[in-house]
């Protein structure tokens, strides 16, 4: 969701800045590892000896701030047309956000929420673990090898690969991870629905 369908970078950075200042980290320290992960998983990377309970408590506080702060949250270019193009195709939203945050950001960006979604409440492990993507495929009833993941972050791309799925990288962060296909944003994709219910992706030259 974040970075792939929704540009929430400003809101994310505002929220993390509070935590970083409290714990003596720079924003560069945080941003290097935070994209695509649940907040408590990022905290565990930055403070490996810290009790899990403290990370989970900070995670809850951060989610509350992020849910309340949707200023500047907008769709990634091309996201509305992309969501319309896949509306009748099997698809799921797999996000590290919880239900409330996913709802808030999709609503702020005026994007349709897919009927099938996998959020933080549904998994025991954050990306780069593939659990979320595998659960999404299972819920759709689709073999993971027949799935395509759209991701912007290192953690998300690693999770998609670990799930055995092909990966379309979206945006500048994704380019460094050498995904199967890279596009600057979703305006660079065309989606074609086949009578079989399958999807053809075209990347215009």
JSON list of C-alpha atoms in Angstrom, two decimals:
[
{"chain": "A", "resi": 1, "resn": "UNK", "atom": "CA", "xyz": [0.00, 0.00, 0.00]},
{"chain": "A", "resi": 2, "resn": "UNK", "atom": "CA", "xyz": [2.41, 2.71, 1.20]},
{"chain": "A", "resi": 3, "resn": "UNK", "atom": "CA", "xyz": [4.71, 3.69, -1.64]},
{"chain": "A", "resi": 4, "resn": "UNK", "atom": "CA", "xyz": [2.94, 1.41, -4.12]},
{"chain": "A", "resi": 5, "resn": "UNK", "atom": "CA", "xyz": [-0.62, 2.73, -4.14]},
{"chain": "A", "resi": 6, "resn": "UNK", "atom": "CA", "xyz": [-0.44, 5.53, -1.57]},
{"chain": "A", "resi": 7, "resn": "UNK", "atom": "CA", "xyz": [2.22, 8.21, -1.12]},
{"chain": "A", "resi": 8, "resn": "UNK", "atom": "CA", "xyz": [2.30, 8.63, 2.65]},
{"chain": "A", "resi": 9, "resn": "UNK", "atom": "CA", "xyz": [6.01, 9.44, 2.97]},
{"chain": "A", "resi": 10, "resn": "UNK", "atom": "CA", "xyz": [5.48, 12.81, 4.70]},
{"chain": "A", "resi": 11, "resn": "UNK", "atom": "CA", "xyz": [3.10, 11.35, 7.31]},
{"chain": "A", "resi": 12, "resn": "UNK", "atom": "CA", "xyz": [5.36, 8.35, 7.92]},
{"chain": "A", "resi": 13, "resn": "UNK", "atom": "CA", "xyz": [8.40, 10.56, 8.42]},
{"chain": "A", "resi": 14, "resn": "UNK", "atom": "CA", "xyz": [6.54, 12.89, 10.80]},
{"chain": "A", "resi": 15, "resn": "UNK", "atom": "CA", "xyz": [5.57, 9.91, 12.94]},
{"chain": "A", "resi": 16, "resn": "UNK", "atom": "CA", "xyz": [9.01, 8.30, 12.92]},
{"chain": "A", "resi": 17, "resn": "UNK", "atom": "CA", "xyz": [10.73, 11.61, 13.69]},
{"chain": "A", "resi": 18, "resn": "UNK", "atom": "CA", "xyz": [9.05, 11.69, 17.11]},
{"chain": "A", "resi": 19, "resn": "UNK", "atom": "CA", "xyz": [10.32, 8.19, 17.91]},
{"chain": "A", "resi": 20, "resn": "UNK", "atom": "CA", "xyz": [13.80, 8.81, 16.45]},
{"chain": "A", "resi": 21, "resn": "UNK", "atom": "CA", "xyz": [14.29, 11.96, 18.51]},
{"chain": "A", "resi": 22, "resn": "UNK", "atom": "CA", "xyz": [13.23, 10.14, 21.68]},
{"chain": "A", "resi": 23, "resn": "UNK", "atom": "CA", "xyz": [15.72, 7.31, 21.09]},
{"chain": "A", "resi": 24, "resn": "UNK", "atom": "CA", "xyz": [18.73, 9.14, 19.66]},
{"chain": "A", "resi": 25, "resn": "UNK", "atom": "CA", "xyz": [18.46, 8.07, 16.02]},
{"chain": "A", "resi": 26, "resn": "UNK", "atom": "CA", "xyz": [18.64, 10.18, 12.89]},
{"chain": "A", "resi": 27, "resn": "UNK", "atom": "CA", "xyz": [15.91, 9.95, 10.30]},
{"chain": "A", "resi": 28, "resn": "UNK", "atom": "CA", "xyz": [18.43, 8.39, 7.93]},
{"chain": "A", "resi": 29, "resn": "UNK", "atom": "CA", "xyz": [18.98, 5.59, 10.46]},
{"chain": "A", "resi": 30, "resn": "UNK", "atom": "CA", "xyz": [15.25, 4.92, 10.60]},
{"chain": "A", "resi": 31, "resn": "UNK", "atom": "CA", "xyz": [14.39, 5.30, 6.91]},
{"chain": "A", "resi": 32, "resn": "UNK", "atom": "CA", "xyz": [17.10, 2.85, 5.87]},
{"chain": "A", "resi": 33, "resn": "UNK", "atom": "CA", "xyz": [15.20, -0.02, 7.51]},
{"chain": "A", "resi": 34, "resn": "UNK", "atom": "CA", "xyz": [11.60, 1.11, 8.06]},
{"chain": "A", "resi": 35, "resn": "UNK", "atom": "CA", "xyz": [10.02, 0.92, 4.60]},
{"chain": "A", "resi": 36, "resn": "UNK", "atom": "CA", "xyz": [7.74, -2.08, 4.20]},
{"chain": "A", "resi": 37, "resn": "UNK", "atom": "CA", "xyz": [8.13, -3.31, 7.78]},
{"chain": "A", "resi": 38, "resn": "UNK", "atom": "CA", "xyz": [5.77, -3.10, 10.71]},
{"chain": "A", "resi": 39, "resn": "UNK", "atom": "CA", "xyz": [7.02, -0.44, 13.11]},
{"chain": "A", "resi": 40, "resn": "UNK", "atom": "CA", "xyz": [7.86, -2.88, 15.91]},
{"chain": "A", "resi": 41, "resn": "UNK", "atom": "CA", "xyz": [10.00, -4.89, 13.47]},
{"chain": "A", "resi": 42, "resn": "UNK", "atom": "CA", "xyz": [11.92, -1.74, 12.54]},
{"chain": "A", "resi": 43, "resn": "UNK", "atom": "CA", "xyz": [12.44, -0.98, 16.22]},
{"chain": "A", "resi": 44, "resn": "UNK", "atom": "CA", "xyz": [13.78, -4.50, 16.75]},
{"chain": "A", "resi": 45, "resn": "UNK", "atom": "CA", "xyz": [16.37, -3.95, 14.02]},
{"chain": "A", "resi": 46, "resn": "UNK", "atom": "CA", "xyz": [17.47, -0.62, 15.48]},
{"chain": "A", "resi": 47, "resn": "UNK", "atom": "CA", "xyz": [17.36, -1.73, 19.14]},
{"chain": "A", "resi": 48, "resn": "UNK", "atom": "CA", "xyz": [18.05, -5.49, 19.03]},
{"chain": "A", "resi": 49, "resn": "UNK", "atom": "CA", "xyz": [18.39, -5.86, 22.82]},
{"chain": "A", "resi": 50, "resn": "UNK", "atom": "CA", "xyz": [15.19, -4.02, 23.66]},
{"chain": "A", "resi": 51, "resn": "UNK", "atom": "CA", "xyz": [12.28, -6.03, 25.13]},
{"chain": "A", "resi": 52, "resn": "UNK", "atom": "CA", "xyz": [9.61, -6.95, 22.58]},
{"chain": "A", "resi": 53, "resn": "UNK", "atom": "CA", "xyz": [6.90, -5.56, 24.86]},
{"chain": "A", "resi": 54, "resn": "UNK", "atom": "CA", "xyz": [8.42, -2.06, 24.66]},
{"chain": "A", "resi": 55, "resn": "UNK", "atom": "CA", "xyz": [8.56, -2.22, 20.87]},
{"chain": "A", "resi": 56, "resn": "UNK", "atom": "CA", "xyz": [4.92, -3.33, 20.72]},
{"chain": "A", "resi": 57, "resn": "UNK", "atom": "CA", "xyz": [3.89, -0.50, 23.06]},
{"chain": "A", "resi": 58, "resn": "UNK", "atom": "CA", "xyz": [5.72, 2.06, 20.90]},
{"chain": "A", "resi": 59, "resn": "UNK", "atom": "CA", "xyz": [4.18, 0.45, 17.83]},
{"chain": "A", "resi": 60, "resn": "UNK", "atom": "CA", "xyz": [0.68, 1.07, 19.22]},
{"chain": "A", "resi": 61, "resn": "UNK", "atom": "CA", "xyz": [1.51, 4.71, 19.99]},
{"chain": "A", "resi": 62, "resn": "UNK", "atom": "CA", "xyz": [2.93, 5.21, 16.51]},
{"chain": "A", "resi": 63, "resn": "UNK", "atom": "CA", "xyz": [-0.12, 3.66, 14.85]},
{"chain": "A", "resi": 64, "resn": "UNK", "atom": "CA", "xyz": [-2.37, 6.05, 16.77]},
{"chain": "A", "resi": 65, "resn": "UNK", "atom": "CA", "xyz": [-0.32, 9.03, 15.52]},
{"chain": "A", "resi": 66, "resn": "UNK", "atom": "CA", "xyz": [-0.34, 7.77, 11.93]},
{"chain": "A", "resi": 67, "resn": "UNK", "atom": "CA", "xyz": [-4.08, 7.06, 11.86]},
{"chain": "A", "resi": 68, "resn": "UNK", "atom": "CA", "xyz": [-4.74, 10.62, 13.04]},
{"chain": "A", "resi": 69, "resn": "UNK", "atom": "CA", "xyz": [-2.28, 12.18, 10.57]},
{"chain": "A", "resi": 70, "resn": "UNK", "atom": "CA", "xyz": [-3.33, 11.85, 6.92]},
{"chain": "A", "resi": 71, "resn": "UNK", "atom": "CA", "xyz": [-2.15, 15.31, 5.83]},
{"chain": "A", "resi": 72, "resn": "UNK", "atom": "CA", "xyz": [-0.46, 15.03, 2.44]},
{"chain": "A", "resi": 73, "resn": "UNK", "atom": "CA", "xyz": [-1.50, 11.39, 1.90]},
{"chain": "A", "resi": 74, "resn": "UNK", "atom": "CA", "xyz": [-2.25, 11.09, -1.82]},
{"chain": "A", "resi": 75, "resn": "UNK", "atom": "CA", "xyz": [-2.43, 8.32, -4.42]},
{"chain": "A", "resi": 76, "resn": "UNK", "atom": "CA", "xyz": [0.72, 7.30, -6.24]},
{"chain": "A", "resi": 77, "resn": "UNK", "atom": "CA", "xyz": [0.42, 8.54, -9.85]},
{"chain": "A", "resi": 78, "resn": "UNK", "atom": "CA", "xyz": [-1.65, 6.02, -11.82]},
{"chain": "A", "resi": 79, "resn": "UNK", "atom": "CA", "xyz": [-3.04, 4.26, -8.73]},
{"chain": "A", "resi": 80, "resn": "UNK", "atom": "CA", "xyz": [-6.74, 5.11, -9.34]},
{"chain": "A", "resi": 81, "resn": "UNK", "atom": "CA", "xyz": [-6.62, 3.80, -12.92]},
{"chain": "A", "resi": 82, "resn": "UNK", "atom": "CA", "xyz": [-4.64, 0.74, -11.84]},
{"chain": "A", "resi": 83, "resn": "UNK", "atom": "CA", "xyz": [-7.17, -0.14, -9.13]},
{"chain": "A", "resi": 84, "resn": "UNK", "atom": "CA", "xyz": [-9.99, 0.27, -11.62]},
{"chain": "A", "resi": 85, "resn": "UNK", "atom": "CA", "xyz": [-8.19, -2.00, -14.12]},
{"chain": "A", "resi": 86, "resn": "UNK", "atom": "CA", "xyz": [-7.76, -4.87, -11.63]},
{"chain": "A", "resi": 87, "resn": "UNK", "atom": "CA", "xyz": [-11.22, -4.50, -10.06]},
{"chain": "A", "resi": 88, "resn": "UNK", "atom": "CA", "xyz": [-12.58, -7.65, -11.73]},
{"chain": "A", "resi": 89, "resn": "UNK", "atom": "CA", "xyz": [-9.34, -9.65, -11.46]},
{"chain": "A", "resi": 90, "resn": "UNK", "atom": "CA", "xyz": [-8.19, -11.68, -8.44]},
{"chain": "A", "resi": 91, "resn": "UNK", "atom": "CA", "xyz": [-6.18, -9.29, -6.27]},
{"chain": "A", "resi": 92, "resn": "UNK", "atom": "CA", "xyz": [-5.44, -8.57, -2.63]},
{"chain": "A", "resi": 93, "resn": "UNK", "atom": "CA", "xyz": [-3.88, -5.79, -0.60]},
{"chain": "A", "resi": 94, "resn": "UNK", "atom": "CA", "xyz": [-1.01, -7.10, 1.54]},
{"chain": "A", "resi": 95, "resn": "UNK", "atom": "CA", "xyz": [0.23, -4.38, 3.87]},
{"chain": "A", "resi": 96, "resn": "UNK", "atom": "CA", "xyz": [2.31, -3.99, 7.01]},
{"chain": "A", "resi": 97, "resn": "UNK", "atom": "CA", "xyz": [-0.29, -1.49, 8.26]},
{"chain": "A", "resi": 98, "resn": "UNK", "atom": "CA", "xyz": [-3.09, -2.58, 10.57]},
{"chain": "A", "resi": 99, "resn": "UNK", "atom": "CA", "xyz": [-6.75, -2.40, 9.50]},
{"chain": "A", "resi": 100, "resn": "UNK", "atom": "CA", "xyz": [-7.37, 1.07, 10.93]},
{"chain": "A", "resi": 101, "resn": "UNK", "atom": "CA", "xyz": [-4.27, 2.60, 9.31]},
{"chain": "A", "resi": 102, "resn": "UNK", "atom": "CA", "xyz": [-4.89, 0.89, 5.97]},
{"chain": "A", "resi": 103, "resn": "UNK", "atom": "CA", "xyz": [-8.48, 2.19, 5.97]},
{"chain": "A", "resi": 104, "resn": "UNK", "atom": "CA", "xyz": [-7.35, 5.71, 6.90]},
{"chain": "A", "resi": 105, "resn": "UNK", "atom": "CA", "xyz": [-4.71, 5.94, 4.19]},
{"chain": "A", "resi": 106, "resn": "UNK", "atom": "CA", "xyz": [-6.73, 4.35, 1.40]},
{"chain": "A", "resi": 107, "resn": "UNK", "atom": "CA", "xyz": [-9.64, 6.64, 2.28]},
{"chain": "A", "resi": 108, "resn": "UNK", "atom": "CA", "xyz": [-7.36, 9.73, 2.39]},
{"chain": "A", "resi": 109, "resn": "UNK", "atom": "CA", "xyz": [-6.03, 8.81, -1.06]},
{"chain": "A", "resi": 110, "resn": "UNK", "atom": "CA", "xyz": [-9.60, 8.16, -2.29]},
{"chain": "A", "resi": 111, "resn": "UNK", "atom": "CA", "xyz": [-8.72, 4.62, -3.38]},
{"chain": "A", "resi": 112, "resn": "UNK", "atom": "CA", "xyz": [-10.99, 1.59, -3.31]},
{"chain": "A", "resi": 113, "resn": "UNK", "atom": "CA", "xyz": [-10.12, -0.97, -0.65]},
{"chain": "A", "resi": 114, "resn": "UNK", "atom": "CA", "xyz": [-9.87, -4.48, -2.16]},
{"chain": "A", "resi": 115, "resn": "UNK", "atom": "CA", "xyz": [-12.30, -7.06, -0.80]},
{"chain": "A", "resi": 116, "resn": "UNK", "atom": "CA", "xyz": [-9.37, -9.26, 0.20]},
{"chain": "A", "resi": 117, "resn": "UNK", "atom": "CA", "xyz": [-6.71, -7.68, 2.35]},
{"chain": "A", "resi": 118, "resn": "UNK", "atom": "CA", "xyz": [-3.97, -8.97, 4.62]},
{"chain": "A", "resi": 119, "resn": "UNK", "atom": "CA", "xyz": [-2.98, -6.56, 7.38]},
{"chain": "A", "resi": 120, "resn": "UNK", "atom": "CA", "xyz": [-0.68, -6.61, 10.40]},
{"chain": "A", "resi": 121, "resn": "UNK", "atom": "CA", "xyz": [-3.34, -8.37, 12.48]},
{"chain": "A", "resi": 122, "resn": "UNK", "atom": "CA", "xyz": [-3.33, -11.37, 10.12]},
{"chain": "A", "resi": 123, "resn": "UNK", "atom": "CA", "xyz": [0.34, -12.35, 10.29]},
{"chain": "A", "resi": 124, "resn": "UNK", "atom": "CA", "xyz": [2.87, -13.38, 12.89]},
{"chain": "A", "resi": 125, "resn": "UNK", "atom": "CA", "xyz": [5.90, -12.05, 11.00]},
{"chain": "A", "resi": 126, "resn": "UNK", "atom": "CA", "xyz": [6.53, -8.76, 9.21]},
{"chain": "A", "resi": 127, "resn": "UNK", "atom": "CA", "xyz": [8.02, -8.42, 5.72]},
{"chain": "A", "resi": 128, "resn": "UNK", "atom": "CA", "xyz": [10.60, -9.49, 4.56]},
{"chain": "A", "resi": 129, "resn": "UNK", "atom": "CA", "xyz": [8.97, -12.70, 5.78]},
{"chain": "A", "resi": 130, "resn": "UNK", "atom": "CA", "xyz": [6.70, -13.98, 2.97]},
{"chain": "A", "resi": 131, "resn": "UNK", "atom": "CA", "xyz": [3.81, -14.92, 5.29]},
{"chain": "A", "resi": 132, "resn": "UNK", "atom": "CA", "xyz": [1.57, -12.03, 4.22]},
{"chain": "A", "resi": 133, "resn": "UNK", "atom": "CA", "xyz": [1.94, -12.69, 0.51]},
{"chain": "A", "resi": 134, "resn": "UNK", "atom": "CA", "xyz": [1.43, -16.42, 0.93]},
{"chain": "A", "resi": 135, "resn": "UNK", "atom": "CA", "xyz": [-1.72, -15.79, 2.96]},
{"chain": "A", "resi": 136, "resn": "UNK", "atom": "CA", "xyz": [-2.96, -13.40, 0.28]},
{"chain": "A", "resi": 137, "resn": "UNK", "atom": "CA", "xyz": [-2.43, -16.03, -2.43]},
{"chain": "A", "resi": 138, "resn": "UNK", "atom": "CA", "xyz": [-4.10, -18.74, -0.35]},
{"chain": "A", "resi": 139, "resn": "UNK", "atom": "CA", "xyz": [-7.12, -16.51, 0.32]},
{"chain": "A", "resi": 140, "resn": "UNK", "atom": "CA", "xyz": [-7.40, -15.78, -3.39]},
{"chain": "A", "resi": 141, "resn": "UNK", "atom": "CA", "xyz": [-7.04, -19.49, -4.18]},
{"chain": "A", "resi": 142, "resn": "UNK", "atom": "CA", "xyz": [-4.11, -18.77, -6.50]},
{"chain": "A", "resi": 143, "resn": "UNK", "atom": "CA", "xyz": [-0.77, -20.59, -6.68]},
{"chain": "A", "resi": 144, "resn": "UNK", "atom": "CA", "xyz": [1.97, -18.23, -5.44]},
{"chain": "A", "resi": 145, "resn": "UNK", "atom": "CA", "xyz": [3.91, -18.93, -8.64]},
{"chain": "A", "resi": 146, "resn": "UNK", "atom": "CA", "xyz": [1.03, -17.37, -10.59]},
{"chain": "A", "resi": 147, "resn": "UNK", "atom": "CA", "xyz": [1.01, -14.19, -8.51]},
{"chain": "A", "resi": 148, "resn": "UNK", "atom": "CA", "xyz": [2.60, -10.83, -9.20]},
{"chain": "A", "resi": 149, "resn": "UNK", "atom": "CA", "xyz": [3.63, -8.60, -6.30]},
{"chain": "A", "resi": 150, "resn": "UNK", "atom": "CA", "xyz": [3.76, -4.81, -6.63]},
{"chain": "A", "resi": 151, "resn": "UNK", "atom": "CA", "xyz": [6.23, -3.40, -4.11]},
{"chain": "A", "resi": 152, "resn": "UNK", "atom": "CA", "xyz": [8.28, -0.29, -3.43]},
{"chain": "A", "resi": 153, "resn": "UNK", "atom": "CA", "xyz": [10.49, -1.40, -0.53]},
{"chain": "A", "resi": 154, "resn": "UNK", "atom": "CA", "xyz": [13.43, -3.72, 0.00]},
{"chain": "A", "resi": 155, "resn": "UNK", "atom": "CA", "xyz": [11.54, -5.66, 2.69]},
{"chain": "A", "resi": 156, "resn": "UNK", "atom": "CA", "xyz": [8.52, -6.06, 0.42]},
{"chain": "A", "resi": 157, "resn": "UNK", "atom": "CA", "xyz": [10.52, -7.15, -2.62]},
{"chain": "A", "resi": 158, "resn": "UNK", "atom": "CA", "xyz": [12.44, -9.71, -0.54]},
{"chain": "A", "resi": 159, "resn": "UNK", "atom": "CA", "xyz": [9.12, -11.00, 0.83]},
{"chain": "A", "resi": 160, "resn": "UNK", "atom": "CA", "xyz": [7.66, -11.35, -2.66]},
{"chain": "A", "resi": 161, "resn": "UNK", "atom": "CA", "xyz": [10.69, -13.25, -3.88]},
{"chain": "A", "resi": 162, "resn": "UNK", "atom": "CA", "xyz": [10.64, -15.52, -0.83]},
{"chain": "A", "resi": 163, "resn": "UNK", "atom": "CA", "xyz": [6.99, -16.28, -1.59]},
{"chain": "A", "resi": 164, "resn": "UNK", "atom": "CA", "xyz": [8.00, -17.46, -5.07]},
{"chain": "A", "resi": 165, "resn": "UNK", "atom": "CA", "xyz": [6.18, -14.62, -6.81]},
{"chain": "A", "resi": 166, "resn": "UNK", "atom": "CA", "xyz": [7.24, -12.30, -9.60]},
{"chain": "A", "resi": 167, "resn": "UNK", "atom": "CA", "xyz": [7.85, -8.73, -8.46]},
{"chain": "A", "resi": 168, "resn": "UNK", "atom": "CA", "xyz": [7.07, -5.41, -10.10]},
{"chain": "A", "resi": 169, "resn": "UNK", "atom": "CA", "xyz": [9.06, -2.69, -8.35]},
{"chain": "A", "resi": 170, "resn": "UNK", "atom": "CA", "xyz": [7.34, 0.68, -8.12]},
{"chain": "A", "resi": 171, "resn": "UNK", "atom": "CA", "xyz": [9.25, 3.90, -7.52]},
{"chain": "A", "resi": 172, "resn": "UNK", "atom": "CA", "xyz": [12.84, 4.92, -6.90]},
{"chain": "A", "resi": 173, "resn": "UNK", "atom": "CA", "xyz": [13.44, 2.78, -3.78]},
{"chain": "A", "resi": 174, "resn": "UNK", "atom": "CA", "xyz": [12.52, -0.38, -5.66]},
{"chain": "A", "resi": 175, "resn": "UNK", "atom": "CA", "xyz": [14.99, 0.13, -8.50]},
{"chain": "A", "resi": 176, "resn": "UNK", "atom": "CA", "xyz": [18.00, -0.73, -6.34]},
{"chain": "A", "resi": 177, "resn": "UNK", "atom": "CA", "xyz": [16.56, -4.20, -5.62]},
{"chain": "A", "resi": 178, "resn": "UNK", "atom": "CA", "xyz": [16.52, -5.30, -9.29]},
{"chain": "A", "resi": 179, "resn": "UNK", "atom": "CA", "xyz": [12.88, -6.49, -9.37]},
{"chain": "A", "resi": 180, "resn": "UNK", "atom": "CA", "xyz": [11.64, -8.53, -12.33]},
{"chain": "A", "resi": 181, "resn": "UNK", "atom": "CA", "xyz": [10.17, -5.33, -13.78]},
{"chain": "A", "resi": 182, "resn": "UNK", "atom": "CA", "xyz": [10.64, -1.75, -12.57]},
{"chain": "A", "resi": 183, "resn": "UNK", "atom": "CA", "xyz": [8.39, 1.26, -13.21]},
{"chain": "A", "resi": 184, "resn": "UNK", "atom": "CA", "xyz": [8.72, 4.81, -11.84]},
{"chain": "A", "resi": 185, "resn": "UNK", "atom": "CA", "xyz": [5.01, 4.77, -10.92]},
{"chain": "A", "resi": 186, "resn": "UNK", "atom": "CA", "xyz": [1.76, 3.10, -11.96]},
{"chain": "A", "resi": 187, "resn": "UNK", "atom": "CA", "xyz": [1.19, 5.39, -14.95]},
{"chain": "A", "resi": 188, "resn": "UNK", "atom": "CA", "xyz": [3.87, 3.27, -16.66]},
{"chain": "A", "resi": 189, "resn": "UNK", "atom": "CA", "xyz": [1.76, 0.09, -16.53]},
{"chain": "A", "resi": 190, "resn": "UNK", "atom": "CA", "xyz": [-1.16, -1.11, -18.62]},
{"chain": "A", "resi": 191, "resn": "UNK", "atom": "CA", "xyz": [-3.35, -3.94, -17.36]},
{"chain": "A", "resi": 192, "resn": "UNK", "atom": "CA", "xyz": [-5.20, -6.21, -19.78]},
{"chain": "A", "resi": 193, "resn": "UNK", "atom": "CA", "xyz": [-7.78, -8.71, -18.50]},
{"chain": "A", "resi": 194, "resn": "UNK", "atom": "CA", "xyz": [-8.02, -11.98, -20.43]},
{"chain": "A", "resi": 195, "resn": "UNK", "atom": "CA", "xyz": [-11.21, -14.05, -20.72]},
{"chain": "A", "resi": 196, "resn": "UNK", "atom": "CA", "xyz": [-9.51, -16.71, -18.55]},
{"chain": "A", "resi": 197, "resn": "UNK", "atom": "CA", "xyz": [-9.42, -14.29, -15.62]},
{"chain": "A", "resi": 198, "resn": "UNK", "atom": "CA", "xyz": [-5.68, -13.88, -16.02]},
{"chain": "A", "resi": 199, "resn": "UNK", "atom": "CA", "xyz": [-3.89, -10.56, -16.33]},
{"chain": "A", "resi": 200, "resn": "UNK", "atom": "CA", "xyz": [-1.39, -9.26, -18.86]},
{"chain": "A", "resi": 201, "resn": "UNK", "atom": "CA", "xyz": [0.86, -6.41, -17.75]},
{"chain": "A", "resi": 202, "resn": "UNK", "atom": "CA", "xyz": [2.34, -4.14, -20.38]},
{"chain": "A", "resi": 203, "resn": "UNK", "atom": "CA", "xyz": [5.09, -1.62, -19.77]},
{"chain": "A", "resi": 204, "resn": "UNK", "atom": "CA", "xyz": [4.95, 0.95, -22.58]},
{"chain": "A", "resi": 205, "resn": "UNK", "atom": "CA", "xyz": [8.30, 1.79, -24.16]}
]
